Coordinates of C-alpha atoms in Angstrom, one line a residue:
Chain A
X1055 CA 0.0 0.0 0.0
X1056 CA 2.9 2.3 -0.7
X1057 CA 1.8 5.9 -1.4
X1058 CA -1.9 4.9 -1.0
X1059 CA -4.5 6.8 0.9
X1060 CA -6.6 5.0 3.4
X1061 CA -10.1 6.2 4.3
X1062 CA -11.9 4.8 7.2
X1063 CA -14.9 5.6 9.4
X1064 CA -15.2 5.9 13.2
X1065 CA -18.3 4.2 14.6
X1066 CA -19.8 7.5 15.8
X1067 CA -23.1 9.2 16.4
X1068 CA -25.5 8.7 13.6
X1069 CA -23.1 6.2 12.0
X1070 CA -22.3 9.1 9.6
X1071 CA -18.7 8.0 8.9
X1072 CA -19.8 4.5 8.0
X1073 CA -22.6 5.8 5.8
X1074 CA -20.1 8.1 4.1
X1075 CA -17.7 5.2 3.4
X1076 CA -20.6 3.2 2.0
X1077 CA -21.3 6.0 -0.4
X1078 CA -17.7 6.2 -1.5
X1079 CA -17.4 2.4 -2.0
X1080 CA -20.7 2.3 -3.9
X1081 CA -20.1 5.4 -6.1
X1082 CA -16.6 4.5 -7.1
X1083 CA -17.5 0.8 -7.5
X1084 CA -14.5 -0.2 -5.3
X1085 CA -13.6 -3.9 -5.3
X1086 CA -13.3 -5.9 -2.1
X1087 CA -9.7 -6.9 -1.5
X1088 CA -9.8 -8.4 1.9
X1089 CA -10.9 -8.5 5.5
X1090 CA -9.6 -6.9 8.8
X1091 CA -10.5 -10.0 10.8
X1092 CA -11.0 -9.0 14.4
X1093 CA -12.8 -10.1 17.6
X1094 CA -13.2 -6.5 18.7
X1095 CA -16.4 -5.8 16.9
X1096 CA -19.8 -7.6 17.2
X1097 CA -19.9 -10.2 14.4
X1098 CA -22.4 -9.8 11.6
X1099 CA -22.8 -11.1 8.1
X1100 CA -25.1 -10.4 5.1
X1101 CA -25.1 -10.5 1.4
X1102 CA -23.3 -8.0 -0.8
X1103 CA -24.5 -4.5 0.3
X1104 CA -23.4 -2.9 -2.9
X1105 CA -25.1 -5.3 -5.2
X1106 CA -26.3 -3.9 -8.5
X1107 CA -27.7 -7.0 -10.1
X1108 CA -28.7 -10.6 -9.3
X1109 CA -25.3 -11.8 -10.3
X1110 CA -23.3 -9.9 -7.8
X1111 CA -25.7 -10.0 -4.9
X1112 CA -24.7 -13.3 -3.4
X1113 CA -21.2 -12.6 -2.1
X1114 CA -21.0 -12.7 1.7
X1115 CA -19.9 -9.6 3.6
X1116 CA -18.7 -9.5 7.1
X1117 CA -18.3 -6.7 9.7
X1118 CA -14.8 -5.3 8.6
X1119 CA -13.8 -5.3 5.0
X1120 CA -11.2 -3.6 2.9
X1121 CA -12.0 -2.2 -0.6
X1122 CA -9.7 -0.6 -3.1
X1123 CA -9.6 1.5 -6.2
X1124 CA -6.0 1.1 -7.6
X1125 CA -6.5 3.8 -10.3
X1126 CA -6.9 6.5 -7.6
X1127 CA -4.5 4.9 -5.1
X1128 CA -7.4 4.7 -2.7
X1129 CA -8.2 2.1 -0.1
X1130 CA -11.3 2.1 2.1
X1131 CA -11.9 0.1 5.3
X1132 CA -15.5 -0.3 6.3
X1133 CA -16.6 -1.1 9.8
X1134 CA -20.2 -2.4 10.1
X1135 CA -20.8 -3.1 13.8
X1136 CA -20.2 -1.7 17.2
X1137 CA -17.3 -2.4 19.5
X1138 CA -17.5 -5.1 22.2
X1139 CA -17.0 -3.7 25.6
X1140 CA -13.4 -2.9 26.5
X1141 CA -12.2 -3.9 23.0
X1142 CA -12.1 -0.4 21.4
X1143 CA -8.6 0.3 22.7
X1144 CA -7.1 -3.0 21.5
X1145 CA -8.8 -2.3 18.1
X1146 CA -7.1 1.1 17.8
X1147 CA -3.8 -0.5 18.5
X1148 CA -4.3 -3.3 16.0
X1149 CA -5.5 -0.8 13.4
X1150 CA -2.7 1.6 13.7
X1151 CA -0.2 -1.2 13.7
X1152 CA -1.7 -2.4 10.4
X1153 CA -1.6 1.2 9.0
X1154 CA 2.1 1.5 9.8
X1155 CA 3.1 -2.0 8.6
X1156 CA 1.2 -1.5 5.4
X1157 CA 3.0 1.8 4.7
X1158 CA -0.1 3.8 3.9
X1159 CA 0.9 7.3 2.9
X1160 CA -2.0 9.1 4.6
X1161 CA -5.1 8.2 6.6
X1162 CA -8.4 10.1 6.6
X1163 CA -10.9 9.3 9.3
X1164 CA -14.5 10.2 8.8
X1165 CA -16.5 10.8 11.9
X1166 CA -19.2 12.8 13.7
X1167 CA -19.9 14.4 17.0
X1168 CA -23.0 15.1 19.1
X1169 CA -24.5 18.4 17.8
X1170 CA -26.0 19.2 21.2
X1171 CA -22.4 19.7 22.6
X1172 CA -21.8 22.7 20.4
X1173 CA -21.1 26.0 22.0
X1174 CA -22.7 29.3 20.7
X1175 CA -20.0 30.0 18.1
X1176 CA -20.2 26.5 16.7
X1177 CA -24.0 26.7 16.5
X1178 CA -23.7 29.7 14.2
X1179 CA -21.0 28.3 11.9
X1180 CA -20.7 25.4 9.5
X1181 CA -21.2 22.0 11.1
X1182 CA -18.0 20.5 9.5
X1183 CA -14.7 20.4 11.2
X1184 CA -11.2 19.0 10.5
X1185 CA -8.2 18.0 12.6
X1186 CA -4.7 17.2 11.4
X1187 CA -1.9 15.3 13.1
X1188 CA 1.3 17.3 13.2
X1189 CA 3.0 15.2 10.5
X1190 CA -0.1 15.7 8.2
X1191 CA -0.1 19.4 8.9
X1192 CA 3.3 19.8 7.4
X1193 CA 2.2 18.3 4.0
X1194 CA -1.3 19.6 3.5
X1195 CA -1.6 22.8 5.5
X1196 CA -1.6 25.0 2.5
X1197 CA -4.3 23.0 0.7
X1198 CA -6.5 23.1 3.8
X1199 CA -6.0 26.8 4.2
X1200 CA -7.1 27.4 0.6
X1201 CA -10.4 25.5 1.4
X1202 CA -11.3 27.9 4.2
X1203 CA -12.2 25.0 6.5
X1204 CA -12.8 25.3 10.2
X1205 CA -10.5 23.5 12.5
X1206 CA -12.0 21.6 15.5
X1207 CA -11.9 24.0 18.5
X1208 CA -10.6 23.0 21.9
X1209 CA -13.1 22.9 24.7
X1210 CA -12.8 22.7 28.5
X1211 CA -11.5 19.3 29.5
X1212 CA -13.9 19.3 32.5
X1213 CA -16.8 21.5 31.5
X1214 CA -18.1 21.9 35.1
X1215 CA -14.9 23.6 36.3
X1216 CA -14.4 27.2 35.2
X1217 CA -10.7 27.3 34.9
X1218 CA -10.2 23.8 33.5
X1219 CA -7.6 23.2 30.8
X1220 CA -8.6 23.2 27.2
X1221 CA -8.3 20.1 25.0
X1222 CA -9.8 18.5 21.9
X1223 CA -13.0 16.7 22.8
X1224 CA -15.2 14.7 20.4
X1225 CA -18.3 13.6 22.3
X1226 CA -20.1 10.8 20.4
X1227 CA -17.1 10.3 18.2
X1228 CA -16.3 6.8 19.4
X1229 CA -12.6 6.0 18.9
X1230 CA -12.0 9.2 16.9
X1231 CA -10.1 11.0 19.7
X1232 CA -8.1 7.8 20.6
X1233 CA -7.1 7.2 17.0
X1234 CA -6.1 10.9 16.6
X1235 CA -4.1 11.0 19.8
X1236 CA -2.3 7.8 19.0
X1237 CA -1.6 8.9 15.4
X1238 CA -0.1 12.2 16.7
X1239 CA 2.3 10.3 19.0
X1240 CA 3.2 7.7 16.4
X1241 CA 3.7 10.3 13.7
X1242 CA 1.1 8.9 11.4
X1243 CA -0.3 11.4 8.8
X1244 CA -3.9 11.5 9.7
X1245 CA -6.7 13.9 9.0
X1246 CA -10.1 13.7 10.8
X1247 CA -13.1 15.1 9.0
X1248 CA -16.3 15.3 11.1
X1249 CA -19.7 16.8 11.2
X1250 CA -21.9 17.8 14.1
X1251 CA -25.0 15.6 13.9
X1252 CA -28.0 14.3 15.9
X1253 CA -29.2 10.8 15.4
X1254 CA -32.1 10.2 13.1
X1255 CA -32.1 9.9 9.3
X1256 CA -28.4 10.6 8.8
X1257 CA -28.3 10.1 5.1
X1258 CA -28.2 13.8 4.4
X1259 CA -25.4 14.1 7.0
X1260 CA -23.4 11.4 5.2
X1261 CA -23.9 13.1 1.9
X1262 CA -22.7 16.3 3.4
X1263 CA -19.6 14.7 4.8
X1264 CA -18.6 13.1 1.5
X1265 CA -19.2 16.4 -0.3
X1266 CA -16.9 18.0 2.4
X1267 CA -14.3 15.3 1.7
X1268 CA -14.7 15.8 -2.0
X1269 CA -13.8 19.5 -1.8
X1270 CA -10.4 18.3 -0.8
X1271 CA -9.8 15.0 -2.6
X1272 CA -12.0 15.6 -5.7
X1273 CA -13.1 12.0 -5.6
X1274 CA -15.9 12.8 -8.1
X1275 CA -15.9 15.8 -10.4
X1276 CA -17.6 18.8 -8.8
X1277 CA -20.2 20.2 -11.2
X1278 CA -22.5 23.1 -10.6
X1279 CA -23.0 24.8 -7.3
X1280 CA -26.5 23.5 -7.0
X1281 CA -26.7 21.8 -3.6
X1282 CA -29.5 19.4 -4.7
X1283 CA -27.4 18.1 -7.5
X1284 CA -25.0 16.6 -4.9
X1285 CA -27.5 13.8 -3.9
X1286 CA -27.6 12.6 -7.5
X1287 CA -23.9 12.3 -7.9
X1288 CA -23.4 9.8 -5.2
X1289 CA -24.7 6.3 -5.7
X1290 CA -26.9 5.1 -2.8
X1291 CA -26.1 1.4 -2.1
X1292 CA -28.8 -1.1 -2.6
X1293 CA -28.6 -2.1 1.1
X1294 CA -29.9 1.3 2.2
X1295 CA -33.5 0.1 1.7
X1296 CA -35.8 -0.2 4.7
X1297 CA -33.6 1.7 7.1
X1298 CA -36.5 2.3 9.4
X1299 CA -38.0 -1.2 9.3
X1300 CA -40.4 -3.3 7.3
X1301 CA -43.6 -2.2 5.6
X1302 CA -46.6 -1.3 7.7
X1303 CA -49.5 -3.6 8.1
X1304 CA -52.5 -2.3 6.1
X1305 CA -54.7 -3.0 9.1
X1306 CA -53.1 -0.1 10.9
X1307 CA -55.1 2.3 8.8
Chain B
X1122 CA -29.4 13.0 24.9
X1123 CA -32.9 13.3 23.4
X1124 CA -36.0 15.3 24.1
X1125 CA -39.3 13.5 24.5
X1126 CA -42.6 14.8 23.3
X1127 CA -43.3 15.9 26.9
X1128 CA -40.3 18.2 27.0
X1129 CA -38.1 16.2 29.2
X1130 CA -34.5 15.6 28.3
X1131 CA -33.4 11.9 28.7
X1132 CA -30.2 10.1 28.0
X1133 CA -31.0 8.0 25.0
X1134 CA -28.7 5.2 23.9
X1135 CA -26.6 6.0 21.0
X1136 CA -27.1 3.8 17.9
X1137 CA -23.4 3.7 17.4
X1138 CA -22.7 2.4 20.9
X1139 CA -20.5 5.3 22.0
X1140 CA -21.8 5.7 25.5
X1141 CA -18.8 3.7 26.8
X1142 CA -16.5 6.6 26.1
X1143 CA -16.6 7.6 29.8
X1144 CA -15.6 4.0 30.7
X1145 CA -12.6 4.3 28.4
X1146 CA -11.5 7.4 30.1
X1147 CA -11.8 5.7 33.5
X1148 CA -9.8 2.9 32.2
X1149 CA -6.8 5.1 32.1
X1150 CA -7.1 5.6 35.8
X1151 CA -7.3 1.8 36.4
X1152 CA -5.6 0.5 39.5
X1153 CA -3.8 -2.8 39.7
X1154 CA -6.9 -4.1 41.6
X1155 CA -9.2 -3.2 38.8
X1156 CA -6.9 -4.9 36.3
X1157 CA -6.8 -8.0 38.5
X1158 CA -10.6 -8.1 38.8
X1159 CA -10.9 -7.7 35.0
X1160 CA -8.4 -10.5 34.4
X1161 CA -10.3 -12.8 36.7
X1162 CA -13.5 -12.0 35.0
X1163 CA -12.0 -12.7 31.6
X1164 CA -10.8 -16.1 32.9
X1165 CA -14.3 -16.9 34.2
X1166 CA -15.7 -16.1 30.8
X1167 CA -13.4 -18.4 28.9
X1168 CA -15.1 -21.2 27.0
X1169 CA -13.9 -24.6 28.3
X1170 CA -14.1 -27.8 26.4
X1171 CA -14.7 -30.9 28.5
X1172 CA -15.0 -34.6 28.0
X1173 CA -18.7 -35.1 28.6
X1174 CA -18.8 -38.2 30.8
X1175 CA -15.8 -37.5 33.0
X1176 CA -16.0 -33.7 32.9
X1177 CA -12.3 -33.4 32.6
X1178 CA -10.8 -30.9 30.2
X1179 CA -9.9 -31.9 26.7
X1180 CA -6.1 -31.6 26.3
X1181 CA -6.1 -31.0 22.6
X1182 CA -8.6 -29.1 20.5
X1183 CA -11.7 -31.1 19.5
X1184 CA -11.0 -31.0 15.8
X1185 CA -7.5 -32.3 16.3
X1186 CA -8.8 -35.3 18.2
X1187 CA -11.7 -35.8 15.8
X1188 CA -10.9 -34.2 12.5
X1189 CA -14.1 -34.0 10.4
X1190 CA -15.3 -33.2 6.9
X1191 CA -18.8 -32.2 7.9
X1192 CA -19.5 -30.1 10.9
X1193 CA -23.1 -29.3 11.7
X1194 CA -24.1 -26.7 14.3
X1195 CA -27.6 -26.2 15.6
X1196 CA -28.3 -23.0 17.6
X1197 CA -31.5 -22.5 19.4
X1198 CA -34.2 -24.9 20.6
X1199 CA -36.0 -25.4 17.2
X1200 CA -32.8 -26.1 15.3
X1201 CA -31.6 -28.5 18.0
X1202 CA -34.9 -30.3 18.0
X1203 CA -34.6 -30.7 14.2
X1204 CA -31.1 -32.1 14.4
X1205 CA -32.0 -34.4 17.3
X1206 CA -35.1 -35.9 15.7
X1207 CA -33.9 -36.2 12.1
X1208 CA -30.2 -36.5 12.2
X1209 CA -28.8 -37.8 15.5
X1210 CA -31.7 -40.1 15.8
X1211 CA -30.7 -41.9 12.6
X1212 CA -27.5 -43.9 13.1
X1213 CA -25.4 -44.1 16.2
X1214 CA -23.9 -40.9 17.5
X1215 CA -21.4 -40.8 20.3
X1216 CA -20.9 -37.8 22.6
X1217 CA -17.4 -36.7 22.3
X1218 CA -17.3 -33.6 24.4
X1219 CA -19.1 -30.5 25.5
X1220 CA -18.4 -26.8 25.8
X1221 CA -19.2 -24.9 29.0
X1222 CA -19.2 -21.2 29.3
X1223 CA -20.3 -18.5 31.7
X1224 CA -21.0 -14.8 31.3
X1225 CA -22.8 -12.1 33.3
X1226 CA -26.1 -13.1 31.9
X1227 CA -26.0 -16.6 33.5
X1228 CA -28.0 -16.9 36.7
X1229 CA -25.4 -19.0 38.6
X1230 CA -22.0 -17.7 39.7
X1231 CA -20.5 -21.2 39.9
X1232 CA -18.7 -22.1 36.7
X1233 CA -17.5 -25.5 37.7
X1234 CA -20.8 -27.2 38.4
X1235 CA -23.1 -26.0 35.7
X1236 CA -26.2 -28.1 35.7
X1237 CA -27.4 -29.7 32.4
X1238 CA -30.2 -27.1 32.1
X1239 CA -27.7 -24.2 31.8
X1240 CA -26.6 -23.1 28.4
X1241 CA -24.1 -25.5 27.0
X1242 CA -23.1 -27.2 23.8
X1243 CA -22.6 -30.9 23.2
X1244 CA -20.5 -32.4 20.4
X1245 CA -21.5 -35.7 18.8
X1246 CA -19.7 -37.9 16.4
X1247 CA -21.2 -40.5 14.0
X1248 CA -19.7 -43.9 14.9
X1249 CA -20.6 -45.6 11.6
X1250 CA -19.4 -43.0 9.2
X1251 CA -15.9 -41.7 9.9
X1252 CA -16.2 -38.8 7.4
X1253 CA -18.7 -37.1 9.5
X1254 CA -16.7 -35.8 12.4
X1255 CA -14.3 -38.6 11.4
X1256 CA -10.8 -38.9 10.1
X1257 CA -10.6 -36.8 7.0
X1258 CA -8.2 -33.8 6.8
X1259 CA -9.6 -30.4 7.8
X1260 CA -9.0 -29.0 4.3
X1261 CA -12.2 -30.7 3.0
X1262 CA -14.4 -29.6 5.9
X1263 CA -17.8 -28.2 5.2
X1264 CA -19.9 -26.5 7.9
X1265 CA -23.6 -26.2 8.2
X1266 CA -25.3 -24.0 10.7
X1267 CA -29.0 -24.1 11.6
X1268 CA -30.7 -21.5 13.7
X1269 CA -34.0 -19.6 14.0
X1270 CA -34.9 -15.9 14.4
X1271 CA -38.2 -14.1 15.0
X1272 CA -40.0 -13.1 11.9
X1273 CA -40.2 -9.4 13.0
X1274 CA -36.4 -9.2 12.5
X1275 CA -36.9 -9.9 8.8
X1276 CA -37.0 -6.7 6.8
X1277 CA -39.3 -6.5 3.8
X1278 CA -41.3 -3.9 2.0
X1279 CA -44.5 -5.7 3.0
X1280 CA -45.5 -5.9 6.6
X1281 CA -44.0 -8.9 8.4
X1282 CA -47.5 -9.9 9.5
X1283 CA -48.4 -10.9 6.0
X1284 CA -45.3 -13.2 5.5
X1285 CA -46.0 -17.0 5.3
X1286 CA -43.9 -17.9 8.4
X1287 CA -42.1 -20.0 9.2
X1288 CA -39.8 -19.8 6.1
X1289 CA -36.2 -20.6 5.5
X1290 CA -33.4 -18.4 4.2
X1291 CA -29.8 -19.2 3.6
X1292 CA -26.4 -17.4 3.6
X1293 CA -23.3 -19.1 2.2
X1294 CA -19.6 -18.4 2.1
X1295 CA -17.8 -17.8 -1.2
X1296 CA -16.3 -21.3 -1.2
X1297 CA -19.6 -23.1 -0.7
X1298 CA -20.4 -24.6 -4.1
X1299 CA -23.3 -26.9 -3.4
X1300 CA -26.8 -25.8 -4.2
X1301 CA -28.8 -24.3 -1.3
X1302 CA -32.2 -25.6 -0.4
X1303 CA -34.0 -22.3 -0.2
X1304 CA -33.6 -18.7 -1.3
X1305 CA -30.7 -16.6 -0.1
X1306 CA -31.2 -13.9 2.5
X1307 CA -31.6 -10.6 0.7
X1308 CA -30.1 -7.3 1.7
X1309 CA -30.8 -5.3 3.8
X1310 CA -31.2 -8.3 6.1
X1311 CA -28.2 -9.3 8.2
X1312 CA -27.4 -12.0 10.8
X1313 CA -25.4 -11.4 14.0
X1314 CA -24.3 -13.3 17.1
X1315 CA -22.9 -16.9 17.0
X1316 CA -24.0 -17.8 13.5
X1317 CA -22.5 -14.6 12.1
X1318 CA -19.2 -15.3 14.0
X1319 CA -19.0 -18.8 12.5
X1320 CA -19.8 -17.6 9.0
X1321 CA -17.3 -14.7 9.3
X1322 CA -14.6 -17.1 10.3
X1323 CA -15.4 -19.4 7.4
X1324 CA -15.6 -16.6 4.8
X1325 CA -12.2 -15.2 5.9
X1326 CA -10.5 -18.6 6.0
X1327 CA -12.2 -19.8 2.8
X1328 CA -14.0 -22.7 4.5
X1329 CA -17.3 -23.7 2.7
X1330 CA -20.1 -23.0 5.0
X1331 CA -23.8 -22.5 4.8
X1332 CA -26.3 -21.0 7.3
X1333 CA -29.9 -22.0 7.2
X1334 CA -32.0 -19.5 9.1
X1335 CA -35.7 -20.2 9.9
X1336 CA -37.8 -17.1 10.4
X1337 CA -40.7 -18.0 12.7
X1338 CA -43.2 -16.2 14.8
X1339 CA -43.0 -18.8 17.6
X1340 CA -39.7 -18.7 19.5
X1341 CA -40.3 -21.6 21.8
X1342 CA -40.1 -25.2 20.7
X1343 CA -42.7 -25.6 17.9
X1344 CA -43.5 -28.5 15.5
X1345 CA -44.2 -26.3 12.5
X1346 CA -41.0 -24.3 12.9
X1347 CA -38.9 -27.5 13.3
X1348 CA -40.5 -29.0 10.2
X1349 CA -39.7 -25.9 8.2
X1350 CA -36.1 -27.1 8.3
X1351 CA -37.1 -30.2 6.3
X1352 CA -35.9 -29.0 2.8
X1353 CA -32.4 -29.3 4.2
X1354 CA -32.7 -33.0 4.3
X1355 CA -32.3 -33.2 0.5
X1356 CA -29.0 -31.4 0.6
X1357 CA -25.7 -33.2 0.0
X1358 CA -24.6 -32.8 3.6
X1359 CA -27.7 -34.5 5.0
X1360 CA -28.3 -37.1 2.4
X1361 CA -27.2 -40.4 3.8
X1362 CA -27.3 -39.0 7.3
X1363 CA -31.0 -39.3 7.6
X1364 CA -32.4 -42.8 7.5
X1365 CA -35.9 -43.0 8.7
X1366 CA -38.1 -39.9 8.2
X1367 CA -41.4 -41.3 9.7
X1368 CA -39.5 -42.4 12.7
X1369 CA -37.9 -39.0 13.0
X1370 CA -41.3 -37.3 12.8
X1371 CA -42.5 -39.6 15.7
X1372 CA -39.4 -38.7 17.7
X1373 CA -40.1 -35.0 17.1
X1374 CA -43.7 -35.3 18.3
X1375 CA -42.5 -37.0 21.4
X1376 CA -40.1 -34.1 22.1
X1377 CA -42.9 -31.7 21.7
X1378 CA -45.2 -33.4 24.1
X1379 CA -42.5 -33.7 26.8
X1380 CA -42.0 -30.0 26.5
X1381 CA -45.6 -29.1 26.4
X1382 CA -46.4 -30.8 29.7
X1383 CA -43.5 -28.9 31.3
X1384 CA -44.8 -25.6 30.1
X1385 CA -48.4 -26.0 31.0
X1386 CA -49.1 -23.5 33.7
X1387 CA -52.6 -24.7 34.3
X1388 CA -51.9 -28.1 35.8

């Protein structure tokens, strides 16, 4: 994976990171190249979530899979279930160890944070934020500056205490902070892109997050400035049906 | 946090399971005593394989002692009843071991003397046919998993009340080449827990495996649910394993009656 970019989600509020990765894999038609077999996540299986026809719908998918698009030097890791208690830290260690041994050039982590934790300033600004590890800052600082993005602000470590120290907090972000901190200390080039969300129908949030990522990476060509056109450019996976349950019994009415 | 219709703010569970964040932070302040407690808990939760009759531990792994080419797992009371009546009832099966485990959901705290009614798993081996749990190399192993789920877990665009339950669905790994006996489980349906763990392992390590999942609206032992597994009897794995179907049906009826009497609260 020399000189390859790895994109992965954090299992976070609204599952926005994971939905965004689904959109990327589906739109770019990335092919499955392997598994990140681990006992840290709840096991789950199902048939191919990105199936487009009867022929490709019968391939079994598990909870952690790796997809690639060699032409764009892009690899995506998808996580489909939640962490087993006390296993999130071991998972972070295993993941970063894999990132380093595979020689990925850069890592982008897609995540989200509870929107109710925003302060007044954050409420009035864009819901998107970014974070860069020091080694990443050196290489992409100029590009990020040109995009006019907002960096994630520091907030009081202990909100109840008035003169508490300030630090980066990502409530609802799952392992985002842990991965970011570890990457800083291990000098891994990582960028975190997140959106402030509330749980509910998070498809629009996922679309927002991939568009945000697209401003930087240009995964798909940006066309007009029309915001509604964005939904049409990303391919919704076939597995996104029935997100809120089965059909209703007619007798209800 | 979420607001209810009545204006109260309640702590709602996060779909992404991130409420444990505080626990992780506390983990950093863990004392050696906490670590020791956690280590002991982890040991208590280990799955132990025992020789059934003598209850001594098996020194080597079960598959090393009894390498097999067909491994059939039944999870849940209906799947187990099907296997007991139709498969292990035909031919002579010998118990070769059992697995015992404990976790915080068990009602007893004693892990050594689990009674037979506690959750456990028994391994059987067919005496007459060595290829079933017999002496073939592991490379040719094929795994079949049987289980059941409540029909309301099945996602469909119609209402689940209108589905002709019980019905069978299958999921297979990439290396499973035999025909399946029913339609495959369509997206967006997924399977989790033990059947998913087994299938995930088989998919990653390229072992041919198939899961037959019966969606039913009766979760306790039920004749119609068990009989819904019958199409599997014509598959390659089960052909030759099942001898006498009428006898099996009789055996099944007997199992049902024994159970019914036990659960009759009006006597």
